[in-house]
Coordinates of C-alpha atoms and ligand atoms in Angstrom, one line a residue:
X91 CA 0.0 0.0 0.0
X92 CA 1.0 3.3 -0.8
X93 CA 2.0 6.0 2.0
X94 CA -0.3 8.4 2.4
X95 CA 0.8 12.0 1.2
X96 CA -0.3 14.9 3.2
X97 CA -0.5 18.2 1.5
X98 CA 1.6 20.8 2.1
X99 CA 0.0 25.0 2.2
X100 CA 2.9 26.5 0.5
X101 CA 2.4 30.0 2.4
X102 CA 2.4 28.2 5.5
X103 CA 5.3 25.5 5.7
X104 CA 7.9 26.2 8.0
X105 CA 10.5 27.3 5.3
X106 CA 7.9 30.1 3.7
X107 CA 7.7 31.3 6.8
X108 CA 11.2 31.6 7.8
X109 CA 11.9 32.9 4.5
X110 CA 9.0 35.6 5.5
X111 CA 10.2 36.4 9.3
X112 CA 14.0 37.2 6.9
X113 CA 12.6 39.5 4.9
X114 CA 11.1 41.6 7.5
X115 CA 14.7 41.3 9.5
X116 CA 16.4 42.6 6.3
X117 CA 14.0 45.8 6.0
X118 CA 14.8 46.5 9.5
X119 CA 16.8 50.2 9.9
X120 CA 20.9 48.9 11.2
X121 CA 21.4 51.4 14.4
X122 CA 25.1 51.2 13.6
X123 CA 27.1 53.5 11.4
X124 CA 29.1 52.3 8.4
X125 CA 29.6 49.0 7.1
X126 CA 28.9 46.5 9.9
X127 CA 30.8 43.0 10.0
X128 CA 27.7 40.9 10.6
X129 CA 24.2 42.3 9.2
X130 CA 21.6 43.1 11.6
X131 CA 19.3 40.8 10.0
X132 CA 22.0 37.8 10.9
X133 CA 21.9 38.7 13.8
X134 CA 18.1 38.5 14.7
X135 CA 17.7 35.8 12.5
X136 CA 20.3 34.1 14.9
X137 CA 18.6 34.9 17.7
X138 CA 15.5 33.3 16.1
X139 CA 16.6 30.1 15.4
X140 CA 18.2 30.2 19.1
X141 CA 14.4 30.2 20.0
X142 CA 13.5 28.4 17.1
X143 CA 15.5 25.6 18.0
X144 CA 15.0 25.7 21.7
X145 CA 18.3 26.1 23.0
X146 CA 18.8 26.0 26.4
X147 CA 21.3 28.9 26.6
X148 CA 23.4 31.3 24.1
X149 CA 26.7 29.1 25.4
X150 CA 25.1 26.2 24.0
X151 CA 23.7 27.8 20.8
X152 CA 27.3 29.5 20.1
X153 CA 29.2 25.9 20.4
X154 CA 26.9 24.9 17.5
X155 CA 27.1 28.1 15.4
X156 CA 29.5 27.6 12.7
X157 CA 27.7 24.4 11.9
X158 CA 26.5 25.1 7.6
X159 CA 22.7 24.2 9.1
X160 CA 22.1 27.5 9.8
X161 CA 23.3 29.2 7.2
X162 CA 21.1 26.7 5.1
X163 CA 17.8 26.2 7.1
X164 CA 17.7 29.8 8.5
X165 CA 19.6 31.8 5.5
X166 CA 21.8 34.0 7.7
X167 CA 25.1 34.9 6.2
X168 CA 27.3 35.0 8.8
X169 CA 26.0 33.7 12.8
X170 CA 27.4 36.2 15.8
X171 CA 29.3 34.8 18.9
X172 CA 26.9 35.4 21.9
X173 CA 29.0 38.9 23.1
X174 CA 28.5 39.9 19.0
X175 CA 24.9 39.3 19.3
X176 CA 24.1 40.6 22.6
X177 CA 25.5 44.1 21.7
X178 CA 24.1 44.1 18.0
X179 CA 20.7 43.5 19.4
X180 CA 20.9 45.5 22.6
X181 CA 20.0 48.8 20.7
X182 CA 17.2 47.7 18.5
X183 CA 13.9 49.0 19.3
X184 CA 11.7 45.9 20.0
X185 CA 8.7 47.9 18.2
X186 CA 10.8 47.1 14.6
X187 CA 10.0 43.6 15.2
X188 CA 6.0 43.9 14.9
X189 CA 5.9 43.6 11.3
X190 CA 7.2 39.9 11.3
X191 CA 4.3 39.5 13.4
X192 CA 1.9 41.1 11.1
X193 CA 3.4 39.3 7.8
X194 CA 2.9 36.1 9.9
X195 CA -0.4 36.9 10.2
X196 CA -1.2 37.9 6.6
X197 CA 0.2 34.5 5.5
X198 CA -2.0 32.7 7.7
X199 CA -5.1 35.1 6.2
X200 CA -3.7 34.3 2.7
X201 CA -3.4 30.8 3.0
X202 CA -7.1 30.1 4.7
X203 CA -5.2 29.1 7.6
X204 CA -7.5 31.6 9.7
X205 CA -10.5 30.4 9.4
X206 CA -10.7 27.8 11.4
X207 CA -10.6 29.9 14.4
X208 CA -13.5 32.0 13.8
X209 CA -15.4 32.1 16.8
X210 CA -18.7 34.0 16.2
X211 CA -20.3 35.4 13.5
X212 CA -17.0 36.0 11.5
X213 CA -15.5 37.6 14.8
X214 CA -12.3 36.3 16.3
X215 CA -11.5 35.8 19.9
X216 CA -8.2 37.4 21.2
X217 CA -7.6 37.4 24.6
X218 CA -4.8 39.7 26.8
X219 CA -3.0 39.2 29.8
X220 CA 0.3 40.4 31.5
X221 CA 3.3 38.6 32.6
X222 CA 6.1 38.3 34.1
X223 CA 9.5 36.8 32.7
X224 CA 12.6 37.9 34.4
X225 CA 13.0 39.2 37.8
X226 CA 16.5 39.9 39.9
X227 CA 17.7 42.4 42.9
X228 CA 21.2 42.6 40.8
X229 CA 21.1 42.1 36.4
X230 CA 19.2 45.3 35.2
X231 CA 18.6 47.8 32.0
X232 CA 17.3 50.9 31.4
X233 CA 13.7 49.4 30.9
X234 CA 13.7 47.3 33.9
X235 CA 10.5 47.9 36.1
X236 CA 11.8 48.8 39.8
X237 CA 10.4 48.0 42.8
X238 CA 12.1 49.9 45.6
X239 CA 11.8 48.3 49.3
X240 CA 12.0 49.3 52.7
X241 CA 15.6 48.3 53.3
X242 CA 17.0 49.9 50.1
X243 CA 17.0 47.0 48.0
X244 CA 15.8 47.3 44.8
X245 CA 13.9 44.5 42.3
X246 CA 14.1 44.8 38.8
X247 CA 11.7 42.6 36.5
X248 CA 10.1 42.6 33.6
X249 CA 6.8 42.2 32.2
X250 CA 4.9 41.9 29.4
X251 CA 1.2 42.1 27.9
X252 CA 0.7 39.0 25.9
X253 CA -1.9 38.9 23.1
X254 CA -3.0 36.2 21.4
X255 CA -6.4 34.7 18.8
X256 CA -7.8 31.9 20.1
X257 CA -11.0 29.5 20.5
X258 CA -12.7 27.2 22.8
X259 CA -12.2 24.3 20.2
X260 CA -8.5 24.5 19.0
X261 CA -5.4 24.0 21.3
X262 CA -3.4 26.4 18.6
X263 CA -3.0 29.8 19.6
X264 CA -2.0 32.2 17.2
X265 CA 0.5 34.8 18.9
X266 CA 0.3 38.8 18.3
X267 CA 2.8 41.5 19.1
X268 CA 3.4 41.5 22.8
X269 CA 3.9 44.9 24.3
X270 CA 6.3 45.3 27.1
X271 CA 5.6 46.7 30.1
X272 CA 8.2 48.4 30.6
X273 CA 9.9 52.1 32.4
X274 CA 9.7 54.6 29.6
X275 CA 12.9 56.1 28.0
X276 CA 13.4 58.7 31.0
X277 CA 10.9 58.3 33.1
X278 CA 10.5 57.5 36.5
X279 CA 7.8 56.3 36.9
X280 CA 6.8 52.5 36.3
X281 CA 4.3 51.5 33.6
X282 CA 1.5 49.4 34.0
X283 CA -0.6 46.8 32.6
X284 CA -3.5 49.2 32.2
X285 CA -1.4 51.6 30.1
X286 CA 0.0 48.7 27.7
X287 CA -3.5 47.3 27.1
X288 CA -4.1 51.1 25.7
X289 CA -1.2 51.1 23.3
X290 CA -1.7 47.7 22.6
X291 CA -5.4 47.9 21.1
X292 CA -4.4 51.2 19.1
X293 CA -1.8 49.4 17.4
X294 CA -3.8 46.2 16.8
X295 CA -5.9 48.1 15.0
X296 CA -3.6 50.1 13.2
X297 CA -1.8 46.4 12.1
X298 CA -5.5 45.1 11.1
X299 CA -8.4 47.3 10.7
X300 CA -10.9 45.6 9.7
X301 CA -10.2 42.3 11.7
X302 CA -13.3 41.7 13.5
X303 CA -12.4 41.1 17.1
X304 CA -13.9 40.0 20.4
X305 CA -11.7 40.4 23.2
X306 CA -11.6 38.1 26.5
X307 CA -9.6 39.5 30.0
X308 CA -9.7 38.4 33.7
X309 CA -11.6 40.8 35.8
X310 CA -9.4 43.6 36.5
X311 CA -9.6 44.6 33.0
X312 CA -14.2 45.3 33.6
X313 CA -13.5 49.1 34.1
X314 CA -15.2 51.9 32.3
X315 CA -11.8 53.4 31.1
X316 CA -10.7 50.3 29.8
X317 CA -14.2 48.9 28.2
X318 CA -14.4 52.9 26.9
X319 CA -10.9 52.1 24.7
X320 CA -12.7 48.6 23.5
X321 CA -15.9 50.2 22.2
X322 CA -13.4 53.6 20.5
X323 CA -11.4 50.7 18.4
X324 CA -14.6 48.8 17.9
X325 CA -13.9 45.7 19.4
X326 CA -16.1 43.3 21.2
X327 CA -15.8 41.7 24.7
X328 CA -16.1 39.3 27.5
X329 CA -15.0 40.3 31.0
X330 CA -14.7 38.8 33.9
X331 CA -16.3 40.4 36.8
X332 CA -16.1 39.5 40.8
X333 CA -19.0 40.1 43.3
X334 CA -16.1 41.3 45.5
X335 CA -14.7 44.4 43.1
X336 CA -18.3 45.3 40.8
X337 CA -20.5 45.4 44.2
X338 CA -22.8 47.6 42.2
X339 CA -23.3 46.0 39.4
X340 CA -23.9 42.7 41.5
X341 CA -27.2 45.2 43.4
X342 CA -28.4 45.8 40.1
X343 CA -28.5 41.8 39.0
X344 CA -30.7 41.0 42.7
X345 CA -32.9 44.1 41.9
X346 CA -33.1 43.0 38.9
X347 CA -34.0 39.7 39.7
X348 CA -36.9 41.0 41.8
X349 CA -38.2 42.8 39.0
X350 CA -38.8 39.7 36.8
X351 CA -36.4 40.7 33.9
X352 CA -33.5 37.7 34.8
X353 CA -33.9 34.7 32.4
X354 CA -32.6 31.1 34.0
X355 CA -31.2 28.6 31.6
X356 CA -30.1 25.1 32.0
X357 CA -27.7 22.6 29.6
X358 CA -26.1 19.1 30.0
X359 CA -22.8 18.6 28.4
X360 CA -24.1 15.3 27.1
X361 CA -20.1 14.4 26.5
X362 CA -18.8 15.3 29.5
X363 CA -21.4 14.8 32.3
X364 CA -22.0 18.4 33.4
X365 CA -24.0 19.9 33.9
X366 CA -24.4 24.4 33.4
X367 CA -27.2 26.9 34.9
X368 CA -27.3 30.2 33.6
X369 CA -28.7 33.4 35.0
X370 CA -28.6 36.5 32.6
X371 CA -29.6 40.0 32.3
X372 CA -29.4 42.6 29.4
X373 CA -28.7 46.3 29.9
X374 CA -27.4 46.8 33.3
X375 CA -24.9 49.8 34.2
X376 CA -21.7 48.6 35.3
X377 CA -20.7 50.7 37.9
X378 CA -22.2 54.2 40.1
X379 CA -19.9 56.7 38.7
X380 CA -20.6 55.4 34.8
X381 CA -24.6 54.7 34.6
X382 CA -24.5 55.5 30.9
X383 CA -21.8 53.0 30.3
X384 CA -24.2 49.8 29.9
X385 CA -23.2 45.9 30.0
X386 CA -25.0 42.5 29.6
X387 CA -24.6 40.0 32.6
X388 CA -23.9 36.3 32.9
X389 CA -23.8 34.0 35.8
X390 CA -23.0 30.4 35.6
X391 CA -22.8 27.5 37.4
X392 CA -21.3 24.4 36.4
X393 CA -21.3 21.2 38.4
X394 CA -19.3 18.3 36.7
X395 CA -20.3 14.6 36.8
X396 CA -17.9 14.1 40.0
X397 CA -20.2 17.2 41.4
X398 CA -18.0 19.9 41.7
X399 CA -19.6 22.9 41.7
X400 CA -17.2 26.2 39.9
X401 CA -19.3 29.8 39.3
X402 CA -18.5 32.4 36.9
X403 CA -19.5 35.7 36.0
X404 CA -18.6 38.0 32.6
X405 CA -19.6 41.1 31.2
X406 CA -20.3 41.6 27.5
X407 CA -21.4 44.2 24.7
X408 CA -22.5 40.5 22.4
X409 CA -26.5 39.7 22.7
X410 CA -26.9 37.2 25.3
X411 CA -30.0 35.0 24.7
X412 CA -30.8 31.1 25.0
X413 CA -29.5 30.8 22.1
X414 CA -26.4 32.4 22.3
X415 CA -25.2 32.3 26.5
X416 CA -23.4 28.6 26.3
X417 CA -20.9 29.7 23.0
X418 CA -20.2 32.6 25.0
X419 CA -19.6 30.7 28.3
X420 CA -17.6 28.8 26.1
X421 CA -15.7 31.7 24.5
X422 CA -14.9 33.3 27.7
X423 CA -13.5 30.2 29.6
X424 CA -11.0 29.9 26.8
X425 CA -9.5 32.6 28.1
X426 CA -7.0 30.3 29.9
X427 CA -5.6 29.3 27.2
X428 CA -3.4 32.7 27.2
X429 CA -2.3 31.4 30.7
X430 CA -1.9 28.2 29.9
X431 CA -1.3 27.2 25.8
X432 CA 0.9 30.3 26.1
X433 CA 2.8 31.2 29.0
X434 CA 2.9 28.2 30.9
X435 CA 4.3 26.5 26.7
X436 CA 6.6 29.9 27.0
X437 CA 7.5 28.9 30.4
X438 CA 7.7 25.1 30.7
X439 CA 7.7 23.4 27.3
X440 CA 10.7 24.1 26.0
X441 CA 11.1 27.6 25.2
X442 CA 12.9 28.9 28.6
X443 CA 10.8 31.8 28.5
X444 CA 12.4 32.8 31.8
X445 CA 16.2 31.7 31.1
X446 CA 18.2 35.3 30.9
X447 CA 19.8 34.6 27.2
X448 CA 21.1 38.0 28.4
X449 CA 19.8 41.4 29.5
X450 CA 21.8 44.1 28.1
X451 CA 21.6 47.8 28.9
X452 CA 18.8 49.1 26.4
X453 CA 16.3 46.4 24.9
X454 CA 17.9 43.3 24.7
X455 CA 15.8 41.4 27.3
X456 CA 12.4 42.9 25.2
X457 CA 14.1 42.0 21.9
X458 CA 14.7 38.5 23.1
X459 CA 11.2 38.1 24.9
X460 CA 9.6 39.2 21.7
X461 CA 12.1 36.9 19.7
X462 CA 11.0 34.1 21.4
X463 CA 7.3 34.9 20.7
X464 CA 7.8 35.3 17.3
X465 CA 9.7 31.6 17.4
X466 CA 6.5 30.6 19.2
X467 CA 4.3 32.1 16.7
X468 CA 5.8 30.0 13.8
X469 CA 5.4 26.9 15.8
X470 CA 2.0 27.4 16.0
X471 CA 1.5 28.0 12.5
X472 CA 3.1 24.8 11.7
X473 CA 1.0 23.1 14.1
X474 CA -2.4 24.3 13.1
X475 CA -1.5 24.0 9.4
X476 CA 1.5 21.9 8.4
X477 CA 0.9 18.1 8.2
X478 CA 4.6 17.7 7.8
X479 CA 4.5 19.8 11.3
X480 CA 1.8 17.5 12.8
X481 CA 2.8 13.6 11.8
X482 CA 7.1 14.7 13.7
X483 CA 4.8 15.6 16.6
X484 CA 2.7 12.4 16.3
X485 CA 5.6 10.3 15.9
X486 CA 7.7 11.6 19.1
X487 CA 4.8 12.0 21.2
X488 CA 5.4 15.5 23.0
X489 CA 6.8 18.2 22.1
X490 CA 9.8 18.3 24.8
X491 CA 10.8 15.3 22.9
X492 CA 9.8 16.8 19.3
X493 CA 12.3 19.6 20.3
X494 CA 15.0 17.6 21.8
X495 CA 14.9 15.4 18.6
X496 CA 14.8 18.5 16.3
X497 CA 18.0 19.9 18.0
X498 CA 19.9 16.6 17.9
X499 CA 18.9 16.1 14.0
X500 CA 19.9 19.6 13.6
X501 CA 23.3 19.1 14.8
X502 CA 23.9 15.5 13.6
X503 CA 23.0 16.0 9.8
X504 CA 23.6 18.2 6.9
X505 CA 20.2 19.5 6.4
X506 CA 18.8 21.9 3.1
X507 CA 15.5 23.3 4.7
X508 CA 13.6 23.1 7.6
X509 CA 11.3 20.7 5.4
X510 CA 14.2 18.5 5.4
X511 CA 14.1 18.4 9.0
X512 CA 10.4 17.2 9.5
X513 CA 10.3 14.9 6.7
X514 CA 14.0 13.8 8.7
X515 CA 11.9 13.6 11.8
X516 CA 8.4 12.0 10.7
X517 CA 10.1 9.1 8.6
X518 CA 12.8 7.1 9.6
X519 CA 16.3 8.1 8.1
X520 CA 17.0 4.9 6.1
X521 CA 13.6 4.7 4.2
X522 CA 12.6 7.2 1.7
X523 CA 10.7 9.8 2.6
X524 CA 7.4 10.3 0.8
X525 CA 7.6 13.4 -1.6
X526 CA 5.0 15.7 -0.4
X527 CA 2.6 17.4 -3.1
X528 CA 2.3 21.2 -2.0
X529 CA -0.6 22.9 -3.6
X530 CA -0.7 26.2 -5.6
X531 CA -3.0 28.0 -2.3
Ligands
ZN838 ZN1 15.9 45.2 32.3

């Protein structure tokens, strides 16, 4: 019997991609005067494939670096030692990165790799949380948050507001720009998550316009400043909201109640055994001071087959019906998936989101943070969309041992493309690999 051949979406195999995340380094503006040694672009293409290839530190990427691999998979020219590539990259402005983002996210558009993540109604679900990757009382930059104690010590961390599409049905998530939270060039004063989430939805919509997007945060985000930006840059939301912090709005959902105008729902999750109650109520203010500033409530209660009982509450500008409340239960709980498909993956899957590679004295520890998100990005990609991507995984199993495979391959044989690689990883060695058609999408 023949093997089966799985097709291949040009745009979106791994080499198109890298090829795509090049071009955007060489555009990039070199800080440095006169003809540098080592491009700028080789260097942050470097830095990619150190994320890329999940290496666990620069040490251990430099001893590999004048392997021909990564001139071939990767295209750089020349690789940096780790000193080389910490001060080319210390100066770069992390902003100059967000168009590999954005191309990223245009080849997924092109190549109908999007559209299985529509949630609603043609809208996507994003959601936005902050944090933290690197924290010490000693290494710091100019754009190091600082937290000054009672003694005199100081901590220095930073943090960063992670964005990303995603939906209640798909493990993938699909990684935007991050913006740092970080001390402004001469300020004082610390930023905060409050402030990125503003600069981060102005620039989302200047990177996609027309994108139509419902947004899903925890419940410190259900503030009338903050629900004000959503509605100027037209985008939908979710929110979480406590009893504890939205007293008021809580008052208004028991008067309403009295009045007659809640509506009670009920739903078994016929696959998993539980078992959902819904309360809801359109049209409520959301808090004293802003009565014109009006929100739909949901309330629901979900006991599982065991009989655990867990309660939740949102906020949202979507119509809430019968019809519509479970979806958007459903929509809202996949908020996690920032936490946990995201940061925790970031964090503990490989990617040594909170290893120091190195923190300079400018933007080095942004440019690597955002690096590594962009590595993350194109993983993601692959995984959603590239069979090629999907059968390495299904052969190793997890994706620690995916990525400790694809390092040892890397180093062990001569390889022409990253294609190579997978094809090198889903097939044994010895045996042909299957030629894989890639269509003309
Ligand atoms: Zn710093």
């Amino acid at each position: 019997m023949g093997m089966v051949v799985p097709k291949v979406r040009k745009h979106l195999c791994a080499d198109a991609l890298l090829r795509s995340v090049q071009d955007v380094f060489c555009q990039l503006p070199d800080h440095r005067k006169g003809d540098a040694e080592i491009p700028l672009s080789d260097a942050l293409m470097s830095a990619f494939a150190l994320f890329s290839l999940k290496s666990p530190s620069l040490l251990a990427f430099d001893k590999e670096r004048t392997e021909a691999n990564l001139q071939r998979v990767y295209g750089i020219g020349r690789v940096p030692c780790d000193t080389a590539m910490r001060e080319i990259l210390d100066p770069v402005e992390p902003e100059h990165l967000r168009p590999a983002f954005k191309a990223g996210f245009r080849r997924l558009q092109r190549g109908k790799g999007l559209e299985e993540m529509v949630f609603v109604q043609g809208h996507y679900l994003f959601a936005l949380d902050g944090t933290g990757y690197f924290a010490s009382n000693e290494i710091h930059c100019d754009s190091c948050l600082e937290k000054h104690h009672r003694n005199g010590t100081v901590t220095y961390s930073h943090q960063m507001l992670g964005a990303a599409l995603i939906h209640p049905d798909k493990r993938e998530v699909i990684a935007l720009m991050p913006e740092p939270i970080v001390k402004p060039d001469g300020s004082e004063k610390n930023d905060c998550e409050r402030n990125a989430a503003k600069r981060f939805v102005s620039k989302f919509r200047r990177d996609h316009p027309h994108l139509k997007v419902i947004v899903t945060e925890d419940s410190l985000s259900s503030n009338a400043p903050h629900i004000e930006t959503l509605h100027a840059y037209n985008m939908r939301y979710i929110l979480g909201v406590k009893e504890g912090d939205h007293a008021f709005l809580f008052d208004q959902v028991a008067q309403a109640e009295r009045a007659g105008r809640v509506t009670y729902y009920e739903r078994e999750d016929h696959a998993s055994g539980a078992h959902h109650r819904f309360r809801f109520v359109s049209d409520l203010p959301l808090n004293a001071s802003n009565t014109d500033l009006r929100v739909n409530f949901i309330e629901c209660w979900e006991t599982t087959a065991k009989g655990k009982v867990q309660h939740f509450s949102w906020v949202t500008d979507l119509r809430v019906n019968k019809g519509t409340v479970y979806r958007l239960m459903q929509g809202a709980r996949a908020r996690w998936r920032i936490e946990n498909e995201t940061f925790n993956t970031l964090k503990n899957q490989g990617y040594h989101f909170e290893h120091n590679f190195g923190h300079g004295y400018q933007h080095l520890s942004v440019v690597f943070a955002t690096l590594m998100m962009l590595a993350f990005l194109v993983d993601q990609v692959q995984q959603l969309c590239c069979p090629l991507f999907q059968a390495a995984w299904a052969k190793w199993g997890s994706k620690r041992l995916l990525w400790e495979k694809m390092r040892a391959y890397f180093y062990a044989y001569a390889l022409e493309s990253m294609r190579h690689l997978f094809e090198t990883l889903s097939y044994d060695l010895n045996k042909s690999a299957p030629t894989l058609a890639i269509d003309s999408c």
